[in-house]
mmCIF file with all atom_site columns, C-alpha atoms in Angstrom:
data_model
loop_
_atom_site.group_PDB
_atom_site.id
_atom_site.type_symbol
_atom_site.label_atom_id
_atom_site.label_alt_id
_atom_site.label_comp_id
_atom_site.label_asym_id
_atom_site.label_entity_id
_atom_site.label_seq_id
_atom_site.pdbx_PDB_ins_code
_atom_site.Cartn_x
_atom_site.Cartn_y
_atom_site.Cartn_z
_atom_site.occupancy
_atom_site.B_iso_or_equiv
_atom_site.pdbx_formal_charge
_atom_site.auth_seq_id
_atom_site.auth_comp_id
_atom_site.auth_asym_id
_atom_site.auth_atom_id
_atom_site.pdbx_PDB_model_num
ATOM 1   C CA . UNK A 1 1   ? 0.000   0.000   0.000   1.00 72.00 ? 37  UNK A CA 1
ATOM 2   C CA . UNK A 1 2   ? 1.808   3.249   -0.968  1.00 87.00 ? 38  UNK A CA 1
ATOM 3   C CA . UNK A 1 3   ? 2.008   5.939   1.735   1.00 94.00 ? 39  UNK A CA 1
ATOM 4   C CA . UNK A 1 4   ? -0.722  8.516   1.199   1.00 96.00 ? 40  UNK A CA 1
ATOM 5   C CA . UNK A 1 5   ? -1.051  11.851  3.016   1.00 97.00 ? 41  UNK A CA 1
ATOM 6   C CA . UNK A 1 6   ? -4.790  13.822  3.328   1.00 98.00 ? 42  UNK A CA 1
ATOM 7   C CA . UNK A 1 7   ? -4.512  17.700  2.965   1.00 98.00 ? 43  UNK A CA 1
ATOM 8   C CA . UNK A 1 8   ? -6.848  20.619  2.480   1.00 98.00 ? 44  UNK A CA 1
ATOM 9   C CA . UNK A 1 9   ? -6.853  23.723  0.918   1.00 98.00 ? 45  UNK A CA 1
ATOM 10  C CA . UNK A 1 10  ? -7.755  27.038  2.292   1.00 97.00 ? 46  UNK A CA 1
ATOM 11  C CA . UNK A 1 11  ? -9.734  27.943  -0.848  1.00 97.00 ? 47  UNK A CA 1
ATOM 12  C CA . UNK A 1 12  ? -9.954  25.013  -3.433  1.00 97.00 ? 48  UNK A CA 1
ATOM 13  C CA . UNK A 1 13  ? -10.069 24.265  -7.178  1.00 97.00 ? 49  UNK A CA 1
ATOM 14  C CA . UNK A 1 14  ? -13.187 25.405  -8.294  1.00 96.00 ? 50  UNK A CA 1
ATOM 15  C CA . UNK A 1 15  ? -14.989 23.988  -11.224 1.00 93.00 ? 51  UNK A CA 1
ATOM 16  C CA . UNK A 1 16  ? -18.745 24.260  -11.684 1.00 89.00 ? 52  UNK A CA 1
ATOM 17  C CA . UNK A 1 17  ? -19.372 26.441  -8.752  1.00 94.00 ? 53  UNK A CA 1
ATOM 18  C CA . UNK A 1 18  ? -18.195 23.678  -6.193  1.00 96.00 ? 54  UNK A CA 1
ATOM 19  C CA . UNK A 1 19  ? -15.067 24.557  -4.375  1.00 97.00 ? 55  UNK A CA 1
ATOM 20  C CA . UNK A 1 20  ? -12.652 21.369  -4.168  1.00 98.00 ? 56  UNK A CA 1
ATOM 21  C CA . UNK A 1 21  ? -10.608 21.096  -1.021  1.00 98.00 ? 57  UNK A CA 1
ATOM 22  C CA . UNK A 1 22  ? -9.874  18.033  0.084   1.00 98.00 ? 58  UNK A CA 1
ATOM 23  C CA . UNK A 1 23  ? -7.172  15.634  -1.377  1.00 98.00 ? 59  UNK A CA 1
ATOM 24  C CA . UNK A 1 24  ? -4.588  13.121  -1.013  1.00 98.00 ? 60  UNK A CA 1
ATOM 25  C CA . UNK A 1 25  ? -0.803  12.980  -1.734  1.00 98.00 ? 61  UNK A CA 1
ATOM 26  C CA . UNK A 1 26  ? 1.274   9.965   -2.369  1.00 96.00 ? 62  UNK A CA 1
ATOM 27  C CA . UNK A 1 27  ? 4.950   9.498   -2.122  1.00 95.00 ? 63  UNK A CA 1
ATOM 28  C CA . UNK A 1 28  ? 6.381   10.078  -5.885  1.00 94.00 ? 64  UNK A CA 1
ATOM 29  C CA . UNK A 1 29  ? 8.774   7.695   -7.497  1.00 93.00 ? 65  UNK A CA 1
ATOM 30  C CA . UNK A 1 30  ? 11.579  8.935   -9.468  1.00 96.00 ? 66  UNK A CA 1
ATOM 31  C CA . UNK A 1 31  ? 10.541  8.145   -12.623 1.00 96.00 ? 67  UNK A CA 1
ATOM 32  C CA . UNK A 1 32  ? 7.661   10.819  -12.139 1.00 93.00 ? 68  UNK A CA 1
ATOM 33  C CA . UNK A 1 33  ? 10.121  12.943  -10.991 1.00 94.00 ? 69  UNK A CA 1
ATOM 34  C CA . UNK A 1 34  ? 11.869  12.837  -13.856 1.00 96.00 ? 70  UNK A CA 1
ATOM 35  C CA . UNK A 1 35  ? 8.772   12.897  -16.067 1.00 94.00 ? 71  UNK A CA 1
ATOM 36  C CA . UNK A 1 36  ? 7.914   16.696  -14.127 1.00 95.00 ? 72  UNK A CA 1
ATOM 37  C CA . UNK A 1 37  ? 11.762  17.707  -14.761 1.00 95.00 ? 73  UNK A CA 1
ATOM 38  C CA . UNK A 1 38  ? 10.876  17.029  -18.141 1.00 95.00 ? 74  UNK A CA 1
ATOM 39  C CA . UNK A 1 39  ? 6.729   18.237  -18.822 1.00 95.00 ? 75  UNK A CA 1
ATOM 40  C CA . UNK A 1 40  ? 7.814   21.307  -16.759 1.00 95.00 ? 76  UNK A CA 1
ATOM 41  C CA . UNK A 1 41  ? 10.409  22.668  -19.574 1.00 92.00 ? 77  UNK A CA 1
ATOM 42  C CA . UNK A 1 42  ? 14.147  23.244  -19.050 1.00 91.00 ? 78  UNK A CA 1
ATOM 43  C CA . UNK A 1 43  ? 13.723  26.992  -17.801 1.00 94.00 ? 79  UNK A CA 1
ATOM 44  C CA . UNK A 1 44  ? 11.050  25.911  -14.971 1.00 95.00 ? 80  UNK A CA 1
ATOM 45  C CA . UNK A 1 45  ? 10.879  27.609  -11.628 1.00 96.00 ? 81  UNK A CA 1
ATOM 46  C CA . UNK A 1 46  ? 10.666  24.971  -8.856  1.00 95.00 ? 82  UNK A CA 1
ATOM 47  C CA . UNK A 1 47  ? 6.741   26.061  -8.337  1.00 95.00 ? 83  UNK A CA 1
ATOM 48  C CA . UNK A 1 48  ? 6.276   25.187  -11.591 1.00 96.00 ? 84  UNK A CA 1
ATOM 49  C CA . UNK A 1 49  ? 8.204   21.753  -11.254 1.00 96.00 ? 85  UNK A CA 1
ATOM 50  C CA . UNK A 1 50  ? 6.879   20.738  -8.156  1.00 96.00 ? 86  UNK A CA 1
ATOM 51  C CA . UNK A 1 51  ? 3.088   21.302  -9.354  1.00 97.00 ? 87  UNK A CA 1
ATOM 52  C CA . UNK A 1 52  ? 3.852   18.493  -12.239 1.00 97.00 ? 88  UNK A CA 1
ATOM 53  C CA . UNK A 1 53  ? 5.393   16.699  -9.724  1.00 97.00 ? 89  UNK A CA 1
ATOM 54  C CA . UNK A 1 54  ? 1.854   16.772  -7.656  1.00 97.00 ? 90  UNK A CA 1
ATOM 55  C CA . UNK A 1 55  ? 0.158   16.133  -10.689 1.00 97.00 ? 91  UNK A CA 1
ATOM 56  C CA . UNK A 1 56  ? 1.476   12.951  -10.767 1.00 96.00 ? 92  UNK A CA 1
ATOM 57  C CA . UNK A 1 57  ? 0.893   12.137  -6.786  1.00 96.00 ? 93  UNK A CA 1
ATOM 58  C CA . UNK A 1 58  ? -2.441  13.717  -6.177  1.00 98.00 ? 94  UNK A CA 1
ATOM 59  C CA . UNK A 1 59  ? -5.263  10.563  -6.167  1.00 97.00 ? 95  UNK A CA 1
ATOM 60  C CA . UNK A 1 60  ? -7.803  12.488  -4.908  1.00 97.00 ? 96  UNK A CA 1
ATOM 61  C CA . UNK A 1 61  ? -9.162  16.184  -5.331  1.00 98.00 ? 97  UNK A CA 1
ATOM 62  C CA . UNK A 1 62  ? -12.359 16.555  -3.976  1.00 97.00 ? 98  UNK A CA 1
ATOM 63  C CA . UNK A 1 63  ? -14.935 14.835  -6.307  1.00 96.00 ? 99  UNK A CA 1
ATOM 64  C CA . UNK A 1 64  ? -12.929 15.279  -9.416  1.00 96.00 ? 100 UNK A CA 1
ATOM 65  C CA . UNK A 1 65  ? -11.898 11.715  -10.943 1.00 94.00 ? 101 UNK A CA 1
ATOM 66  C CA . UNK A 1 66  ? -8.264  11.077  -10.448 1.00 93.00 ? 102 UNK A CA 1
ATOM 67  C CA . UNK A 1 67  ? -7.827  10.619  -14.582 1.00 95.00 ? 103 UNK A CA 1
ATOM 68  C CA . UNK A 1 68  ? -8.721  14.192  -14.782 1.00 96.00 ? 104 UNK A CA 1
ATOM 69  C CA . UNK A 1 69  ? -6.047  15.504  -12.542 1.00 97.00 ? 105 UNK A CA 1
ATOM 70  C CA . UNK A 1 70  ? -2.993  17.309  -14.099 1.00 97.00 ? 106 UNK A CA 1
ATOM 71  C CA . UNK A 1 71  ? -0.324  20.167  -14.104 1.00 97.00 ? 107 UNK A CA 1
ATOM 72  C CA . UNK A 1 72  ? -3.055  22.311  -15.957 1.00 97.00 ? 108 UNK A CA 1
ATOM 73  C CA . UNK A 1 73  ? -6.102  21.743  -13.059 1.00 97.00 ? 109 UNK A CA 1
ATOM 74  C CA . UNK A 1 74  ? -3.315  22.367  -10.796 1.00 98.00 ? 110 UNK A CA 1
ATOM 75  C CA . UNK A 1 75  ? -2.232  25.323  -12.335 1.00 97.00 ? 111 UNK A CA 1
ATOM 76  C CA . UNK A 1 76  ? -5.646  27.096  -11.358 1.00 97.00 ? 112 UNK A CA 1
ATOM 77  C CA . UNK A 1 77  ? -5.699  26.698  -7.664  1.00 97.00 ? 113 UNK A CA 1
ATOM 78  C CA . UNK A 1 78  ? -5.183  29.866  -6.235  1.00 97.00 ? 114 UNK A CA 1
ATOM 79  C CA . UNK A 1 79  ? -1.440  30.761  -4.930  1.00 96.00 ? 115 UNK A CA 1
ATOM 80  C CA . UNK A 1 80  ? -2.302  30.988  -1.360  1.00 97.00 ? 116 UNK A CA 1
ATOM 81  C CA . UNK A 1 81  ? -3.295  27.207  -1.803  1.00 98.00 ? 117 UNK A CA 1
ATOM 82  C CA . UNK A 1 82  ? 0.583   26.270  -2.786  1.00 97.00 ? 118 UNK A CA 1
ATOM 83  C CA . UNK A 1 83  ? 1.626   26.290  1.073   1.00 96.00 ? 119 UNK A CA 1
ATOM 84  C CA . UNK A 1 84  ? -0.955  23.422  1.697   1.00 98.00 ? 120 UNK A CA 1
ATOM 85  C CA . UNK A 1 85  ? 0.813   21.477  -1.135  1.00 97.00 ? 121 UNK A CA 1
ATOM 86  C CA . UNK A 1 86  ? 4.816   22.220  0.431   1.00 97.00 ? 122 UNK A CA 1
ATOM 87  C CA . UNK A 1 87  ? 2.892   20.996  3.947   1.00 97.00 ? 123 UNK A CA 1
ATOM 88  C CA . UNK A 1 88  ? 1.398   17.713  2.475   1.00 97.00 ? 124 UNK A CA 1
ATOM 89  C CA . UNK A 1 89  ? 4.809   16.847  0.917   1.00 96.00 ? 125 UNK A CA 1
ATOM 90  C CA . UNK A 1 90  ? 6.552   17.446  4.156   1.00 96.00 ? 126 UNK A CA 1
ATOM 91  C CA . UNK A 1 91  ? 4.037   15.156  6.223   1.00 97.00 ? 127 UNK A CA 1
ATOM 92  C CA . UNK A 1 92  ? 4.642   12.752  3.632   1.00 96.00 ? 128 UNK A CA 1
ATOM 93  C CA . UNK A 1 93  ? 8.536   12.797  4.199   1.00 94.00 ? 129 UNK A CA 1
ATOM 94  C CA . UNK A 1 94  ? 8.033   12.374  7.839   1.00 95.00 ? 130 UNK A CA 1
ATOM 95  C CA . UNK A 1 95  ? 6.027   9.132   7.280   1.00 95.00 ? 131 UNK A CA 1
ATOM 96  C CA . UNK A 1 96  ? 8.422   7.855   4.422   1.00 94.00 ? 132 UNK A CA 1
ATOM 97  C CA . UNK A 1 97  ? 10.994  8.339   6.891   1.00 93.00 ? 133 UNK A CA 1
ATOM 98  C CA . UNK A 1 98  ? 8.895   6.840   9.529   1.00 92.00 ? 134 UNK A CA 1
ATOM 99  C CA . UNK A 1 99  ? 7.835   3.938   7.729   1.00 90.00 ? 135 UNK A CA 1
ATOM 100 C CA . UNK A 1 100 ? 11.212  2.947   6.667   1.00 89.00 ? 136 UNK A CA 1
ATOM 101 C CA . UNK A 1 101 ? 12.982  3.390   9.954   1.00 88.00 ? 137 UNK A CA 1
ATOM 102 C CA . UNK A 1 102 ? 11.410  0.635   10.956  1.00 77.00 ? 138 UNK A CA 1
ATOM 103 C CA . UNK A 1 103 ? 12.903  -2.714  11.281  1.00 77.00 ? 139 UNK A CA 1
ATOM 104 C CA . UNK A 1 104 ? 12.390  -4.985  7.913   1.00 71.00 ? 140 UNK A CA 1
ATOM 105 C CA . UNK A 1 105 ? 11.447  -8.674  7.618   1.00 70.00 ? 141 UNK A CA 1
ATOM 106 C CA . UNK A 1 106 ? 13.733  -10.287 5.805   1.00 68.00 ? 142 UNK A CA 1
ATOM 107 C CA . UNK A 1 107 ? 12.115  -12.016 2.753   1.00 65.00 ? 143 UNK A CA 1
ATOM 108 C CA . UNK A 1 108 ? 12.451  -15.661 1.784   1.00 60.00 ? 144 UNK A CA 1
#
Protein backbone atom coordinates (compact mmCIF):
# COMPACT_ATOMS: atom_id res chain seq x y z
CA UNK A 1 0.00 0.00 0.00
CA UNK A 2 1.81 3.25 -0.97
CA UNK A 3 2.01 5.94 1.73
CA UNK A 4 -0.72 8.52 1.20
CA UNK A 5 -1.05 11.85 3.02
CA UNK A 6 -4.79 13.82 3.33
CA UNK A 7 -4.51 17.70 2.97
CA UNK A 8 -6.85 20.62 2.48
CA UNK A 9 -6.85 23.72 0.92
CA UNK A 10 -7.75 27.04 2.29
CA UNK A 11 -9.73 27.94 -0.85
CA UNK A 12 -9.95 25.01 -3.43
CA UNK A 13 -10.07 24.27 -7.18
CA UNK A 14 -13.19 25.41 -8.29
CA UNK A 15 -14.99 23.99 -11.22
CA UNK A 16 -18.74 24.26 -11.68
CA UNK A 17 -19.37 26.44 -8.75
CA UNK A 18 -18.19 23.68 -6.19
CA UNK A 19 -15.07 24.56 -4.38
CA UNK A 20 -12.65 21.37 -4.17
CA UNK A 21 -10.61 21.10 -1.02
CA UNK A 22 -9.87 18.03 0.08
CA UNK A 23 -7.17 15.63 -1.38
CA UNK A 24 -4.59 13.12 -1.01
CA UNK A 25 -0.80 12.98 -1.73
CA UNK A 26 1.27 9.97 -2.37
CA UNK A 27 4.95 9.50 -2.12
CA UNK A 28 6.38 10.08 -5.89
CA UNK A 29 8.77 7.70 -7.50
CA UNK A 30 11.58 8.94 -9.47
CA UNK A 31 10.54 8.14 -12.62
CA UNK A 32 7.66 10.82 -12.14
CA UNK A 33 10.12 12.94 -10.99
CA UNK A 34 11.87 12.84 -13.86
CA UNK A 35 8.77 12.90 -16.07
CA UNK A 36 7.91 16.70 -14.13
CA UNK A 37 11.76 17.71 -14.76
CA UNK A 38 10.88 17.03 -18.14
CA UNK A 39 6.73 18.24 -18.82
CA UNK A 40 7.81 21.31 -16.76
CA UNK A 41 10.41 22.67 -19.57
CA UNK A 42 14.15 23.24 -19.05
CA UNK A 43 13.72 26.99 -17.80
CA UNK A 44 11.05 25.91 -14.97
CA UNK A 45 10.88 27.61 -11.63
CA UNK A 46 10.67 24.97 -8.86
CA UNK A 47 6.74 26.06 -8.34
CA UNK A 48 6.28 25.19 -11.59
CA UNK A 49 8.20 21.75 -11.25
CA UNK A 50 6.88 20.74 -8.16
CA UNK A 51 3.09 21.30 -9.35
CA UNK A 52 3.85 18.49 -12.24
CA UNK A 53 5.39 16.70 -9.72
CA UNK A 54 1.85 16.77 -7.66
CA UNK A 55 0.16 16.13 -10.69
CA UNK A 56 1.48 12.95 -10.77
CA UNK A 57 0.89 12.14 -6.79
CA UNK A 58 -2.44 13.72 -6.18
CA UNK A 59 -5.26 10.56 -6.17
CA UNK A 60 -7.80 12.49 -4.91
CA UNK A 61 -9.16 16.18 -5.33
CA UNK A 62 -12.36 16.55 -3.98
CA UNK A 63 -14.93 14.84 -6.31
CA UNK A 64 -12.93 15.28 -9.42
CA UNK A 65 -11.90 11.71 -10.94
CA UNK A 66 -8.26 11.08 -10.45
CA UNK A 67 -7.83 10.62 -14.58
CA UNK A 68 -8.72 14.19 -14.78
CA UNK A 69 -6.05 15.50 -12.54
CA UNK A 70 -2.99 17.31 -14.10
CA UNK A 71 -0.32 20.17 -14.10
CA UNK A 72 -3.05 22.31 -15.96
CA UNK A 73 -6.10 21.74 -13.06
CA UNK A 74 -3.32 22.37 -10.80
CA UNK A 75 -2.23 25.32 -12.34
CA UNK A 76 -5.65 27.10 -11.36
CA UNK A 77 -5.70 26.70 -7.66
CA UNK A 78 -5.18 29.87 -6.24
CA UNK A 79 -1.44 30.76 -4.93
CA UNK A 80 -2.30 30.99 -1.36
CA UNK A 81 -3.30 27.21 -1.80
CA UNK A 82 0.58 26.27 -2.79
CA UNK A 83 1.63 26.29 1.07
CA UNK A 84 -0.95 23.42 1.70
CA UNK A 85 0.81 21.48 -1.13
CA UNK A 86 4.82 22.22 0.43
CA UNK A 87 2.89 21.00 3.95
CA UNK A 88 1.40 17.71 2.48
CA UNK A 89 4.81 16.85 0.92
CA UNK A 90 6.55 17.45 4.16
CA UNK A 91 4.04 15.16 6.22
CA UNK A 92 4.64 12.75 3.63
CA UNK A 93 8.54 12.80 4.20
CA UNK A 94 8.03 12.37 7.84
CA UNK A 95 6.03 9.13 7.28
CA UNK A 96 8.42 7.86 4.42
CA UNK A 97 10.99 8.34 6.89
CA UNK A 98 8.89 6.84 9.53
CA UNK A 99 7.84 3.94 7.73
CA UNK A 100 11.21 2.95 6.67
CA UNK A 101 12.98 3.39 9.95
CA UNK A 102 11.41 0.64 10.96
CA UNK A 103 12.90 -2.71 11.28
CA UNK A 104 12.39 -4.99 7.91
CA UNK A 105 11.45 -8.67 7.62
CA UNK A 106 13.73 -10.29 5.80
CA UNK A 107 12.11 -12.02 2.75
CA UNK A 108 12.45 -15.66 1.78
Amino acid sequence: MPITVDGKFMFGLERDGVFHKDFTLRVPTLEEMENALEEAGPDASLARIARYKWAQCMTRLGSIPAEKINADLLADLPAYDYGALESAEADLLKKLASASAAPSTPSA
